[in-house]
C-alpha positions as a LaTeX table, in Angstrom:
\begin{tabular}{lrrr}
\hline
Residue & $x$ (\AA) & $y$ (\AA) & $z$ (\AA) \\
\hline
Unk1 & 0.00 & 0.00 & 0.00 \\
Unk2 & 1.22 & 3.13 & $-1.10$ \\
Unk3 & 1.79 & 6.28 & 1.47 \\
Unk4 & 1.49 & 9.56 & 0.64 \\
Unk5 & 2.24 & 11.01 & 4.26 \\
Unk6 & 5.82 & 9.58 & 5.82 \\
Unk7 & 4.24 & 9.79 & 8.82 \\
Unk8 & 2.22 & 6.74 & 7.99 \\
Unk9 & 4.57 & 3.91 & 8.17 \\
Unk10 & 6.70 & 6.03 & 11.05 \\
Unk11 & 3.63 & 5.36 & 12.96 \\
Unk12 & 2.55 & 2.09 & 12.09 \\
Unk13 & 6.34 & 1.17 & 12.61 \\
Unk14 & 6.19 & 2.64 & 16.42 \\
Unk15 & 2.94 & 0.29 & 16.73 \\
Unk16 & 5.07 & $-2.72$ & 15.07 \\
Unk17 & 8.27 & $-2.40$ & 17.16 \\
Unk18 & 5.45 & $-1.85$ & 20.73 \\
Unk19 & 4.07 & $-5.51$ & 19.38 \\
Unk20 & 7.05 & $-6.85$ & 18.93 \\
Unk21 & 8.19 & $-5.55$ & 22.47 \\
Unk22 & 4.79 & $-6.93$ & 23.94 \\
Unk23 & 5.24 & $-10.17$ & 22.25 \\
Unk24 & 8.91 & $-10.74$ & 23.09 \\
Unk25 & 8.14 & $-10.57$ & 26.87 \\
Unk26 & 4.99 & $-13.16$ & 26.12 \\
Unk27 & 6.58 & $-16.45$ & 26.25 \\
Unk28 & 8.93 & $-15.38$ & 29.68 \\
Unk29 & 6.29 & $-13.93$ & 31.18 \\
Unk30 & 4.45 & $-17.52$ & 33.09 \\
Unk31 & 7.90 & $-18.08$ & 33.85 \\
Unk32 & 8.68 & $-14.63$ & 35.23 \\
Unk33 & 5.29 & $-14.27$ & 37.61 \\
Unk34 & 5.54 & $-18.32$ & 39.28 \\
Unk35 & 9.64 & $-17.32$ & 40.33 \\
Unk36 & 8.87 & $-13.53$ & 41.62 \\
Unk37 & 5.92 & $-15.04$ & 43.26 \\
Unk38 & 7.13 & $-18.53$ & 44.47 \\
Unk39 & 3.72 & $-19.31$ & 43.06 \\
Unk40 & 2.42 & $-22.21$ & 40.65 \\
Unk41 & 1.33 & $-21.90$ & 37.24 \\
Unk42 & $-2.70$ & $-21.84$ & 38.12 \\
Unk43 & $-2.22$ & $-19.04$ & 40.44 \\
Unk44 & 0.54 & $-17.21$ & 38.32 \\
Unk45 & $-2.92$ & $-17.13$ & 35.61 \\
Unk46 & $-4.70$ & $-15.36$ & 37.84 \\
Unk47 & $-2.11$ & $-12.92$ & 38.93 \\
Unk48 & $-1.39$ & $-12.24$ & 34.98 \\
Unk49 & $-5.07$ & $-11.26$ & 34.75 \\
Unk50 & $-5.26$ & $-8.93$ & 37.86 \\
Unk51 & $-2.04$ & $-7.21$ & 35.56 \\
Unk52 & $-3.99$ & $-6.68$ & 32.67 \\
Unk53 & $-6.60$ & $-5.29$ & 35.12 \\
Unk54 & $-4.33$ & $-3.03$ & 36.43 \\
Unk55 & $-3.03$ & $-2.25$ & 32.98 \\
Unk56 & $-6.78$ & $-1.32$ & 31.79 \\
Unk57 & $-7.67$ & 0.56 & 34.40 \\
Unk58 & $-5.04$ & 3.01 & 33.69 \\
Unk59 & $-5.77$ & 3.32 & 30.23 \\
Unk60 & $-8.95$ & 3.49 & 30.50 \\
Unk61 & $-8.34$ & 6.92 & 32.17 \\
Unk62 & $-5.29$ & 8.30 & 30.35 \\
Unk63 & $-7.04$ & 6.49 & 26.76 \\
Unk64 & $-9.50$ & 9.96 & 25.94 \\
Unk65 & $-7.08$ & 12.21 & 27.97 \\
Unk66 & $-3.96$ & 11.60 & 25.48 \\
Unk67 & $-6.59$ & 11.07 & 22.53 \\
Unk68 & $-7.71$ & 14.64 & 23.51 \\
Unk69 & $-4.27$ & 15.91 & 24.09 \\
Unk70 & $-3.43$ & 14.92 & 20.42 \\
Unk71 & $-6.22$ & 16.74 & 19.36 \\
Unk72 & $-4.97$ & 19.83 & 20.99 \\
Unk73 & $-0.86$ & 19.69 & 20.64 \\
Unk74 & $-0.95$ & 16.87 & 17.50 \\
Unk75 & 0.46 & 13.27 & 17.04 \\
Unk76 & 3.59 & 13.97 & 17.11 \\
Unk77 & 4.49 & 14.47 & 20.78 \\
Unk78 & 1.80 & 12.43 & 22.12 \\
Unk79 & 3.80 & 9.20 & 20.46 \\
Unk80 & 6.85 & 9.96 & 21.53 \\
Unk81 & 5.79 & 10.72 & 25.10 \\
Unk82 & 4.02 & 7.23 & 24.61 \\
Unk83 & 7.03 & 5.38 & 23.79 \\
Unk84 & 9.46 & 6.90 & 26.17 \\
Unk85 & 6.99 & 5.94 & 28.84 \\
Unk86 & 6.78 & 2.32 & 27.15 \\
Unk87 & 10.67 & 2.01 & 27.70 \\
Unk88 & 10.75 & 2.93 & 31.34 \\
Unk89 & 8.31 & 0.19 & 32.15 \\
Unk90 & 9.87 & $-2.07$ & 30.33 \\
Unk91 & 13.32 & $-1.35$ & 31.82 \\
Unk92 & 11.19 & $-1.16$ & 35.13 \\
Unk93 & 9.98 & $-5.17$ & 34.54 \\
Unk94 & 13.81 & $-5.85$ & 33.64 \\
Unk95 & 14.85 & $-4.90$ & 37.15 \\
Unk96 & 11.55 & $-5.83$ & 38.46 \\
Unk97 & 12.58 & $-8.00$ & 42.45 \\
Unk98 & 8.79 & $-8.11$ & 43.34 \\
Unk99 & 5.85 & $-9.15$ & 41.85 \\
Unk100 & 4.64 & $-5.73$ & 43.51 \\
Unk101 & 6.84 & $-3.37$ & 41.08 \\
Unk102 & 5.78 & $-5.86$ & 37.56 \\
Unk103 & 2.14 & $-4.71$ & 39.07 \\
Unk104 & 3.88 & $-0.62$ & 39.19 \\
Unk105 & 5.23 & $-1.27$ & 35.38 \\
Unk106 & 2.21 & $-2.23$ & 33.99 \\
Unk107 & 0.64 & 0.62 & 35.60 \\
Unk108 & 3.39 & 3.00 & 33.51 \\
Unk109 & 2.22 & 1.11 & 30.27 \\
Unk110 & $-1.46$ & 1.92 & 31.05 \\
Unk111 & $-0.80$ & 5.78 & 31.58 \\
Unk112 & 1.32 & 5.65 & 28.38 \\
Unk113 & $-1.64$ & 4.89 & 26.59 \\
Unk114 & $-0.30$ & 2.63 & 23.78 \\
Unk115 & 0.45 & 3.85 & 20.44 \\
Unk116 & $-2.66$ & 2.64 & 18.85 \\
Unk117 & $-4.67$ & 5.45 & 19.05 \\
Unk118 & $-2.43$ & 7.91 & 17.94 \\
Unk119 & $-1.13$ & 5.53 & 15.29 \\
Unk120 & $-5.03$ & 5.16 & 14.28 \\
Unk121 & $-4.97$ & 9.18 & 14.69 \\
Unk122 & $-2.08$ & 9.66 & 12.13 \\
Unk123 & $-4.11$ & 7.39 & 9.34 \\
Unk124 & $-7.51$ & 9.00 & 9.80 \\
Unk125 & $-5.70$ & 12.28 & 9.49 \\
Unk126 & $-3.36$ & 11.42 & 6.23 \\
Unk127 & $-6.08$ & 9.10 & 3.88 \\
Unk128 & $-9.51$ & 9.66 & 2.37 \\
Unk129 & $-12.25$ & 8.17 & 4.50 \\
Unk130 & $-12.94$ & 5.32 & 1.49 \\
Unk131 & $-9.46$ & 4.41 & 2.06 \\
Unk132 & $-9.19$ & 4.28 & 5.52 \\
Unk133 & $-10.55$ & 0.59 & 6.71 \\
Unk134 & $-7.99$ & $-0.36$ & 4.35 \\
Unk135 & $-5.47$ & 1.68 & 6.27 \\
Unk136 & $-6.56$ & 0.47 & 9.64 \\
Unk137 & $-6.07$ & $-3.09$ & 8.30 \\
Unk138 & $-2.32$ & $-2.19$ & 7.92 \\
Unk139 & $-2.20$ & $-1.44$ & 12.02 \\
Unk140 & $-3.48$ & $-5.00$ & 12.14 \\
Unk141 & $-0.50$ & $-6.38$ & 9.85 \\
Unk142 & 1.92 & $-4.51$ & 11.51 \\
Unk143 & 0.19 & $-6.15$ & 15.12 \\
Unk144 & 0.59 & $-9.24$ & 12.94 \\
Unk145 & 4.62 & $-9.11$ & 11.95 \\
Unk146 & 5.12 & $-8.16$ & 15.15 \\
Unk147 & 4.02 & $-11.07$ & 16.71 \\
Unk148 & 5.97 & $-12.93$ & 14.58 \\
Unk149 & 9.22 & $-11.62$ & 15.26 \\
Unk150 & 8.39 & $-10.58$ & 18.76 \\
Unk151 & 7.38 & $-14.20$ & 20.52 \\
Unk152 & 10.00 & $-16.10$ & 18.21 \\
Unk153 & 13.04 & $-13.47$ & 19.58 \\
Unk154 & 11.69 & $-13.84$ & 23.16 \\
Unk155 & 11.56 & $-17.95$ & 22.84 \\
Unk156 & 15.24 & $-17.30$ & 21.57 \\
Unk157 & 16.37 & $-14.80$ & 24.30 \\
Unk158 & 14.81 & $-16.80$ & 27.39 \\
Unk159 & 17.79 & $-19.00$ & 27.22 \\
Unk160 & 19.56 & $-15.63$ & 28.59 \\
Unk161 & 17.18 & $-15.95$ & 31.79 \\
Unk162 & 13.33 & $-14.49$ & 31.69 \\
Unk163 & 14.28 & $-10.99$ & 32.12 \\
Unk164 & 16.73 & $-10.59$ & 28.70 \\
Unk165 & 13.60 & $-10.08$ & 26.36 \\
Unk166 & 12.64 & $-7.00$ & 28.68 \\
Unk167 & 15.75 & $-5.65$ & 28.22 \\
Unk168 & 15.53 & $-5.96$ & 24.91 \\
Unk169 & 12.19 & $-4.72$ & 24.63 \\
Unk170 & 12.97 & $-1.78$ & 26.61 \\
Unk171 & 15.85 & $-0.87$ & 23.81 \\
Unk172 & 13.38 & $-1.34$ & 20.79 \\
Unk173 & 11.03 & 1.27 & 22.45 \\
Unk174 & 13.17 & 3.75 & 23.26 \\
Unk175 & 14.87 & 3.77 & 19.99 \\
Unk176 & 11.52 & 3.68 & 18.26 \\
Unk177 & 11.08 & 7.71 & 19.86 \\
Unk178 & 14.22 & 8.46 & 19.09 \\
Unk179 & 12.96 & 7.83 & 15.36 \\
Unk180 & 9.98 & 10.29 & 15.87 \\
Unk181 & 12.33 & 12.90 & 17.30 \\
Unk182 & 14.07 & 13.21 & 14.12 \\
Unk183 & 12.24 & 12.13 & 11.20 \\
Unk184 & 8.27 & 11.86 & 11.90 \\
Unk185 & 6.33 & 14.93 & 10.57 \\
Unk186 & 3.16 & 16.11 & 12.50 \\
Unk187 & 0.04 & 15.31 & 10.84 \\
Unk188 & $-2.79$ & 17.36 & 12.30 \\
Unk189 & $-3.04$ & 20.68 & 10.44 \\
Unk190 & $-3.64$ & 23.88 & 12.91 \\
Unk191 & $-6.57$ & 24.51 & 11.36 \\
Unk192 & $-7.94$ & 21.00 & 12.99 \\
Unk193 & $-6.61$ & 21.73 & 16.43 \\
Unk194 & $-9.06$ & 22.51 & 19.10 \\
Unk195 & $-8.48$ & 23.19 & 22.93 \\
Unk196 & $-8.08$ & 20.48 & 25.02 \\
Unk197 & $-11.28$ & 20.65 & 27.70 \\
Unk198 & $-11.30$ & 18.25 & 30.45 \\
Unk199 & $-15.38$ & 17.75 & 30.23 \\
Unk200 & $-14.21$ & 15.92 & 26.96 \\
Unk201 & $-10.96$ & 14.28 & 28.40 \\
Unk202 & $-12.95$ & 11.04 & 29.25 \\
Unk203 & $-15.11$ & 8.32 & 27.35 \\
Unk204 & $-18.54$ & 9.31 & 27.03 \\
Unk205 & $-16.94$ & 12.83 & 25.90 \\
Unk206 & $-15.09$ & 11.09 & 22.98 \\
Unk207 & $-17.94$ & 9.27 & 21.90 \\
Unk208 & $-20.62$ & 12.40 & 22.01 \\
Unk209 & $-19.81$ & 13.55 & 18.36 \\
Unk210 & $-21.04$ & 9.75 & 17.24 \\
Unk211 & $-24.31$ & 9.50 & 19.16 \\
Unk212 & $-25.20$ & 12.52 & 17.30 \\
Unk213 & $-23.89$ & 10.89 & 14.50 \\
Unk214 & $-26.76$ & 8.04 & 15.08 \\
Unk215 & $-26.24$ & 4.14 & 14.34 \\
Unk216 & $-23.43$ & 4.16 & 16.88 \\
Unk217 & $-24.41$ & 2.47 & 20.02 \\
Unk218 & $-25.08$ & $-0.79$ & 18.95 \\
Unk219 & $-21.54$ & $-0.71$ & 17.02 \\
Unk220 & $-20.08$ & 0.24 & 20.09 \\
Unk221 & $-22.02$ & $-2.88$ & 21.98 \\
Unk222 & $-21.16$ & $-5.14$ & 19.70 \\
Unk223 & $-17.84$ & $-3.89$ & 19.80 \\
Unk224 & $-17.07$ & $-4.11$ & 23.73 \\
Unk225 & $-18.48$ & $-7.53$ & 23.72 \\
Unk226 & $-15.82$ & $-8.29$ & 20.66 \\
Unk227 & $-12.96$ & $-7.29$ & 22.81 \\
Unk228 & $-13.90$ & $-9.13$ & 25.88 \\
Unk229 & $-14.44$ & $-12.04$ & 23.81 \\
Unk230 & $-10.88$ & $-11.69$ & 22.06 \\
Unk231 & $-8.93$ & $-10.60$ & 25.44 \\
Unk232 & $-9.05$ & $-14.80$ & 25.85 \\
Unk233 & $-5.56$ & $-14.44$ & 23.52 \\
Unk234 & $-3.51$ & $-12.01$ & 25.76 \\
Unk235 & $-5.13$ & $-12.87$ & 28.77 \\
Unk236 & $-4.52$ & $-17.05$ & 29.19 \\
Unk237 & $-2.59$ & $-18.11$ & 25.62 \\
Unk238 & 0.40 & $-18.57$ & 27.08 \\
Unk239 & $-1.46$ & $-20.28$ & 30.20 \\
Unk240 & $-3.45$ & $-22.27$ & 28.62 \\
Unk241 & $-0.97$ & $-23.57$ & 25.91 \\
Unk242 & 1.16 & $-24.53$ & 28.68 \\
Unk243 & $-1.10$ & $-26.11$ & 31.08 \\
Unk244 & $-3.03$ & $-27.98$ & 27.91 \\
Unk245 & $-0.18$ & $-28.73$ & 26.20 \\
Unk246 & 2.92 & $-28.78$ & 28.51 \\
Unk247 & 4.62 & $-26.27$ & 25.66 \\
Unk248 & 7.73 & $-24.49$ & 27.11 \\
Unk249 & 8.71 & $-20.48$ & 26.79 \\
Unk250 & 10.15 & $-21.63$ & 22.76 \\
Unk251 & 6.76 & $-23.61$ & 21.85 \\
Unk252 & 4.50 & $-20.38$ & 23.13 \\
Unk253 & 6.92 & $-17.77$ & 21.21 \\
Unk254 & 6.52 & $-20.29$ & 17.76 \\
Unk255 & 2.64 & $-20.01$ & 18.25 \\
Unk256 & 2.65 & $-16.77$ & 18.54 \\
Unk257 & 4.73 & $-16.08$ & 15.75 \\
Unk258 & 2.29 & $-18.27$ & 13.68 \\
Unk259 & $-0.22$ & $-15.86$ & 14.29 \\
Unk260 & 1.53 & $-13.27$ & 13.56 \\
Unk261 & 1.90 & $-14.30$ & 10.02 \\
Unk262 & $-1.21$ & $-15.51$ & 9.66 \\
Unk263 & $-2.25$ & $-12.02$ & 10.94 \\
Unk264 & 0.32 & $-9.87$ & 8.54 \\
Unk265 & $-0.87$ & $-12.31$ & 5.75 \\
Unk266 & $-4.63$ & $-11.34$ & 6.22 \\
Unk267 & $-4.52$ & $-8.03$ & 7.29 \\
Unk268 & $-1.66$ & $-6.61$ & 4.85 \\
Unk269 & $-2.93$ & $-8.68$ & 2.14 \\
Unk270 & $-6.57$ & $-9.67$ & 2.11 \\
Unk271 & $-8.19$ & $-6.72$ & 4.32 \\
Unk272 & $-8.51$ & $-4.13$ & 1.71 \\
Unk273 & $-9.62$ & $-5.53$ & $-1.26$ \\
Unk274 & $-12.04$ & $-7.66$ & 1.12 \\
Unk275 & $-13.90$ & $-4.51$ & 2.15 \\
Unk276 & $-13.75$ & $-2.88$ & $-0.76$ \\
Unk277 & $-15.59$ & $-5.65$ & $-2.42$ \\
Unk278 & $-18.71$ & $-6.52$ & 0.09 \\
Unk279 & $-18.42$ & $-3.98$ & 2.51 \\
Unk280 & $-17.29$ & $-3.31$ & 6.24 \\
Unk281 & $-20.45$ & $-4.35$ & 8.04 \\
Unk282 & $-20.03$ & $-7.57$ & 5.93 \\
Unk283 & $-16.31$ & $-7.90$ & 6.73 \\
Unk284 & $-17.60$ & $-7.66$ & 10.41 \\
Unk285 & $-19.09$ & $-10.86$ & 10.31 \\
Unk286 & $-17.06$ & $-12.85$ & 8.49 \\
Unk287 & $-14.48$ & $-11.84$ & 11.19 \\
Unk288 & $-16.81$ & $-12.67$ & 13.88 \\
Unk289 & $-17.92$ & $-16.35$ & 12.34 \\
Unk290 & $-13.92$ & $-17.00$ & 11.84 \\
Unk291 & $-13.39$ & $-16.37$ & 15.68 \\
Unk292 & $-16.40$ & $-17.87$ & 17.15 \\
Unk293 & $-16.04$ & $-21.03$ & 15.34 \\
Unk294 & $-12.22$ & $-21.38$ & 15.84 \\
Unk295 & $-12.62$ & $-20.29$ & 20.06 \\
Unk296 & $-15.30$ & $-23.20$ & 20.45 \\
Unk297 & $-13.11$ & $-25.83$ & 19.01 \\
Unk298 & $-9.74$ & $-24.72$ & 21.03 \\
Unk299 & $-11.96$ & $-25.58$ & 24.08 \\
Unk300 & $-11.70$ & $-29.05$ & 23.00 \\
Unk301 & $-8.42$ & $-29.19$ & 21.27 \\
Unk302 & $-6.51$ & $-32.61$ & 22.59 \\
Unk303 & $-3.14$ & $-31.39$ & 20.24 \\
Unk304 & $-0.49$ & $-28.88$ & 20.22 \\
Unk305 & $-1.22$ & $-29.42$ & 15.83 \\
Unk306 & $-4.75$ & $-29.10$ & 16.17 \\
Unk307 & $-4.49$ & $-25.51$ & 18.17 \\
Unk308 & $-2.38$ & $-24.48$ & 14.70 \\
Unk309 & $-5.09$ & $-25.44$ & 12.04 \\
Unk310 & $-7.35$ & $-23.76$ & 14.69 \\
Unk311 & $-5.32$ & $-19.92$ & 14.62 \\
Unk312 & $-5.64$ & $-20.81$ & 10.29 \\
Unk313 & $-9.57$ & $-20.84$ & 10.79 \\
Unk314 & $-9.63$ & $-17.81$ & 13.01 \\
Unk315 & $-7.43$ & $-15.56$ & 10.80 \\
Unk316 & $-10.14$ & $-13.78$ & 9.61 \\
Unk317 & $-10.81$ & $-12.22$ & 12.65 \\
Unk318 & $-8.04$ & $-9.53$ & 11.36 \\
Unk319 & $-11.32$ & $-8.32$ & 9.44 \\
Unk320 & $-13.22$ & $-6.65$ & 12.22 \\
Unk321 & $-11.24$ & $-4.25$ & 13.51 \\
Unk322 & $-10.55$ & $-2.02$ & 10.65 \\
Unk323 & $-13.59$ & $-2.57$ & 9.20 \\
Unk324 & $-15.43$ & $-1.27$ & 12.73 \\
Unk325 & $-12.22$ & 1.83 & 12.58 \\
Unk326 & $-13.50$ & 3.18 & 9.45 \\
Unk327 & $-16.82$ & 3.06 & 10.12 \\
Unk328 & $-16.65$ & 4.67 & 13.00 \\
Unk329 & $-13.80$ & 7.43 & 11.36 \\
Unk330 & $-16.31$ & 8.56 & 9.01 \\
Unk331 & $-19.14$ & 9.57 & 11.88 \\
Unk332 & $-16.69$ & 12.42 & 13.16 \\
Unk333 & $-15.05$ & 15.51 & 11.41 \\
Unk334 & $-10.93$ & 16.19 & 11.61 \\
Unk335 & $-11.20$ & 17.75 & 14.86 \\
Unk336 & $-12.16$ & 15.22 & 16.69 \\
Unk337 & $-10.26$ & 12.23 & 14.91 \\
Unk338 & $-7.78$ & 12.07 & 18.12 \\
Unk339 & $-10.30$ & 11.74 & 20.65 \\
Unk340 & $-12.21$ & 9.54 & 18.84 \\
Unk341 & $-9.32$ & 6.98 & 18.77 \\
Unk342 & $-8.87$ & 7.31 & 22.85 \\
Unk343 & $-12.26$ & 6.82 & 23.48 \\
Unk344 & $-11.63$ & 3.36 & 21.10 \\
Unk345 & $-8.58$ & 2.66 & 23.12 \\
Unk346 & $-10.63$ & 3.55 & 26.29 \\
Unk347 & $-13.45$ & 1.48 & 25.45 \\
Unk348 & $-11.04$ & $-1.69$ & 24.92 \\
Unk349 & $-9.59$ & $-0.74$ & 28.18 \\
Unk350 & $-12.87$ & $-1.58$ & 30.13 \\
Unk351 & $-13.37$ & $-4.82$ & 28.12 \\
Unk352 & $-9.14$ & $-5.05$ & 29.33 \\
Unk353 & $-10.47$ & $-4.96$ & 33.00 \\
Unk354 & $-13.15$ & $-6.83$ & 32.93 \\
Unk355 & $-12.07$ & $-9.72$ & 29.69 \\
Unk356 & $-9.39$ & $-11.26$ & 32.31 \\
Unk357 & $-10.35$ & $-11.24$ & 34.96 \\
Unk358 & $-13.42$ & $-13.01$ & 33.48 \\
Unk359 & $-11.29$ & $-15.33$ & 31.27 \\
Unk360 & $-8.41$ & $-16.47$ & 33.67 \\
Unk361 & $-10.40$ & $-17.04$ & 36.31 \\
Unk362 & $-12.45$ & $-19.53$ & 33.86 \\
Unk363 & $-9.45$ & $-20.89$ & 32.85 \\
Unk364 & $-8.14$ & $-21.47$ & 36.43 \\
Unk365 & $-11.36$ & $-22.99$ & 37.42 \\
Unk366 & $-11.86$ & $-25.16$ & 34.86 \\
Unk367 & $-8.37$ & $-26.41$ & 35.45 \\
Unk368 & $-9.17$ & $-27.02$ & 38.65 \\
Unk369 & $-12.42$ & $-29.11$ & 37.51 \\
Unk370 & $-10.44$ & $-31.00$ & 34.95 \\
Unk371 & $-11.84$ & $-28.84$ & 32.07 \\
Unk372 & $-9.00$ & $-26.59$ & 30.43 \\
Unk373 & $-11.02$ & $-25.21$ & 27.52 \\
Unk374 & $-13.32$ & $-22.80$ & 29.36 \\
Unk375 & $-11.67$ & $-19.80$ & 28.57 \\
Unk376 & $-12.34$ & $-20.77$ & 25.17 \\
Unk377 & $-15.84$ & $-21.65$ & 25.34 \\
Unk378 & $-16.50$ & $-18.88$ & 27.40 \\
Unk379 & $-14.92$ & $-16.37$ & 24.14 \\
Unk380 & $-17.16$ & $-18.41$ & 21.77 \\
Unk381 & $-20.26$ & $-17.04$ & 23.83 \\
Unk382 & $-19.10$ & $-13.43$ & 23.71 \\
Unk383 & $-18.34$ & $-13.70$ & 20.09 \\
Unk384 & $-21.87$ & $-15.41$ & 19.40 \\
Unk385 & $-23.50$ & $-12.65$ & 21.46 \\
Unk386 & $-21.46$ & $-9.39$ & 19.49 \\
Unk387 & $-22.56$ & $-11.24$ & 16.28 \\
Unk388 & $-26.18$ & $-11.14$ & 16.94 \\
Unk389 & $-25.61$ & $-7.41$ & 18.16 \\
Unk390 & $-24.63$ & $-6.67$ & 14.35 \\
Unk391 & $-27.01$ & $-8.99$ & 12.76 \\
Unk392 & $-29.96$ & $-7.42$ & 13.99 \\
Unk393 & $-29.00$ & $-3.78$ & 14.78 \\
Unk394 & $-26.13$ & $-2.84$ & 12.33 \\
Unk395 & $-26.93$ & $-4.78$ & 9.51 \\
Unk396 & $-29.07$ & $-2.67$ & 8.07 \\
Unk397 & $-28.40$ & 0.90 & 9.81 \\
Unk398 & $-24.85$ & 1.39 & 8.44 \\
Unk399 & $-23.44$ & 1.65 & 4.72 \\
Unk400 & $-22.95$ & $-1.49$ & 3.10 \\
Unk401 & $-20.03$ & $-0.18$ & 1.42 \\
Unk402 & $-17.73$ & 3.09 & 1.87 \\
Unk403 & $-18.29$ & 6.01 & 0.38 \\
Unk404 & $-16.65$ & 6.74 & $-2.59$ \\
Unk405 & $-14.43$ & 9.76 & $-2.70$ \\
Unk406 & $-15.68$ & 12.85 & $-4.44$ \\
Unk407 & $-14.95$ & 13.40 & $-7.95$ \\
\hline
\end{tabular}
C-alpha cells in the first residue's frame, strides 16, 4: 500500500516495534510471575489477569485524555511521550525484584496509553475516509509481523534468563522515539486543532460527536463484547498452551509467531480488497464467524497441531477491527479524529479490566475441575453474542459499502 504522508509507516512502525516488544516478553512472562511469586502456574494465571486489570484501568483513564491531548498539541508528541513511557516500564519489569513493582510497570504502560490510538490518529488524518478501513487493516499487519518476530526473539532470548527479552524490549522502544524525534512529521493541520477541555478528556466525551452521528451504540455494543471475547488471547494463551499442552517459553513464542503471520498475511494482504468488495459491516461478520467457530473448538483441542489449524480458521478475525475503525472514522469531522481513537482505546480498556479477569479465572477454574477449555468456550459465547448485536441492529443501519471519494 502506497503512502502519501511519511508519517504513515513512522507510525505504524512505532505500533510494530510496541508488538514486537509486547510479544517478546509473552513467552517469559508464566515463567517470570511463578519465580517472583514462588507461586504455581494456576495461580501465576490469575495474577497475569489482575495485571492486565491493572493495565486497563489506567488506560482506561489516560485512553480519551492523550486522545484529547493529540487533538490539541498533535500526534507527534503524544507518540513519543508514549514510547518513552513504554521504555521505562519495560526497563522497570527488567529490574523488576517483586511481583509488587511488575504490578507498578504495567501501571506505567497503562498511563502511556499505547500507540494505537495515535497511530489510528495519524491514518484518519493522512487518507480519504474510502481508504481508511484499508489503512486500519495495515495497524493490524503490523500487530501481525510483530508477533511474529516478537514471541520467536523472546523464545530465543529466554535462554539468557526471563528478564533478557525485557531488556531488549525496553531498547526497541526507546529507539523507536528516538525515530519520531528526528524524522516523523506532524500530521494534524492547525486549522484542525481545538483546545483540550477536560469535560471531553474522558469516554462518554469522545464518543458524544457519534451519538449525534446516530447508528453508533449498537456498534459500540457489539464492539465491547468483541474485545472481551478476544482478550481470551492475551489474557490465558500462554497459560493455557502450557497447562493444555505442557509447551515451554520456545513452543508459546513459535505459536505466537504463527499468528503473527497468519495475521500480517490477512490483514496486509486480504483486508482491503475484502472490504472494498462486500463492505465493512459484511467484513464484520465474516471476522466474527472465523473467531467464534475457531474459540469453540480450542476448548476441546486434545493437540499442540490441532491448536495451529485452529489460529488458520480464526485468521479472519483480522477483518473486524478495521472494518469497525472506518466506520466509526467517518461519523466524526478532523477535529475530533484524536479523541475519537482514545475513546476506542478507552473502550477496549474496560473490556481489558473486565475480559481477564473473566477469562483467567475460567481458565483457572476449569483447570481445577479438569476442564481446560473454558476460557475458550467462554470467548465463543461473547463472540456469538457481538454477532447477533450486528445482525440485527447494524446490519441494516450502516453503509454497506464506503463512500466513494468525491470526484
Amino acid at each position: 500500500m502506497k503512502f502519501d504522508n511519511r508519517a504513515i509507516p513512522i507510525a505504524l512502525a512505532a505500533v510494530l516495534i510496541d508488538t514486537i516488544g509486547f510479544g517478546i516478553i509473552m513467552p517469559v512472562f508464566p515463567t517470570l510471575i511463578t519465580t517472583l511469586g514462588h507461586i504455581d502456574l494456576e495461580q501465576a494465571t490469575r495474577v497475569a489477569g489482575y495485571m492486565l486489570v491493572v493495565f486497563s484501568v489506567m488506560q482506561f483513564f489516560a485512553g480519551p485524555v492523550l486522545g484529547n491531548l493529540s487533538d490539541r498539541f498533535g500526534r507527534r508528541p503524544i507518540l513519543m511521550t508514549s514510547m518513552l513511557c513504554f521504555g521505562i516500564d519495560y526497563a522497570l519489569m527488567a529490574w523488576a525484584p517483586t511481583l509488587g513493582w511488575l504490578f507498578l510497570g504495567r501501571a506505567i504502560a497503562g498511563a502511556a496509553g499505547a500507540v494505537y490510538g495515535p497511530a489510528g490518529s495519524v491514518i484518519a488524518d493522512s487518507t480519504p475516509p474510502e481508504k481508511r478501513s484499508a489503512a486500519f487493516g495495515m495497524i493490524g499487519a503490523c500487530f501481525g509481523i510483530g508477533f511474529i518476530i516478537g514471541p520467536a526473539i523472546g523464545g530465543l532470548l529466554a535462554g539468557l534468563g526471563p528478564r533478557a527479552p525485557f531488556v531488549a524490549a525496553a531498547l526497541l522502544a526507546l529507539t523507536n522515539a528516538a525515530v519520531m524525534f528526528f524524522f516523523m512529521p506532524e500530521t494534524l493541520k492547525p486549522e484542525n486543532r481545538r483546545p483540550f477541555s477536560l469535560k471531553d478528556a474522558h469516554i462518554i466525551g469522545a464518543f458524544r460527536p457519534l451519538f449525534h452521528a446516530g447508528n453508533a451504540a449498537p456498534l459500540l455494543l457489539a464492539w465491547f463484547v468483541w474485545q472481551l471475547a478476544h482478550m481470551v488471547y492475551p489474557a490465558t494463551w500462554s497459560f493455557w498452551a502450557a497447562i493444555r499442552f505442557g509447551w515451554d517459553a520456545r513452543a508459546i513464542g513459535w505459536s505466537l509467531a504463527f499468528v503473527g503471520v497468519i495475521m500480517a498475511c490477512v490483514q496486509g494482504g486480504l483486508t482491503g480488497p475484502v472490504i472494498k468488495r462486500i463492505g465493512e459491516r459484511k467484513a464484520m461478520i465474516v471476522g466474527m464467524c472465523s473467531a467464534g467457530l475457531a474459540f469453540y473448538l480450542f476448548a476441546f483441542a486434545t493437540a499442540g497441531w490441532q491448536a495451529y489449524v485452529l489460529m488458520g480458521i480464526s485468521a479472519f478475525q483480522g477483518f473486524v477491527f478495521p472494518a469497525f475503525n472506518g466506520l466509526l472514522s467517518r461519523m466524526v469531522d478532523a477535529t475530533r479524529q484524536g479523541a475519537l481513537q482514545g475513546g476506542i482505546g478507552s473502550m477496549g480498556s474496560v473490556s481489558s479490566i473486565i475480559g481477564p479477569l473473566l477469562l483467567t479465572q475460567a481458565l483457572a477454574a476449569g483447570d481445577h475441575h479438569g476442564f481446560t477449555g473454558a476460557n475458550f468456550l467462554l470467548a465463543a459465547i461473547l463472540v456469538t453474542v457481538a454477532l447477533a448485536v450486528i445482525i440485527w441492529k447494524v446490519l441494516d443501519r450502516v453503509p454497506d459499502k464506503p463512500a466513494e471519494a468525491p470526484a
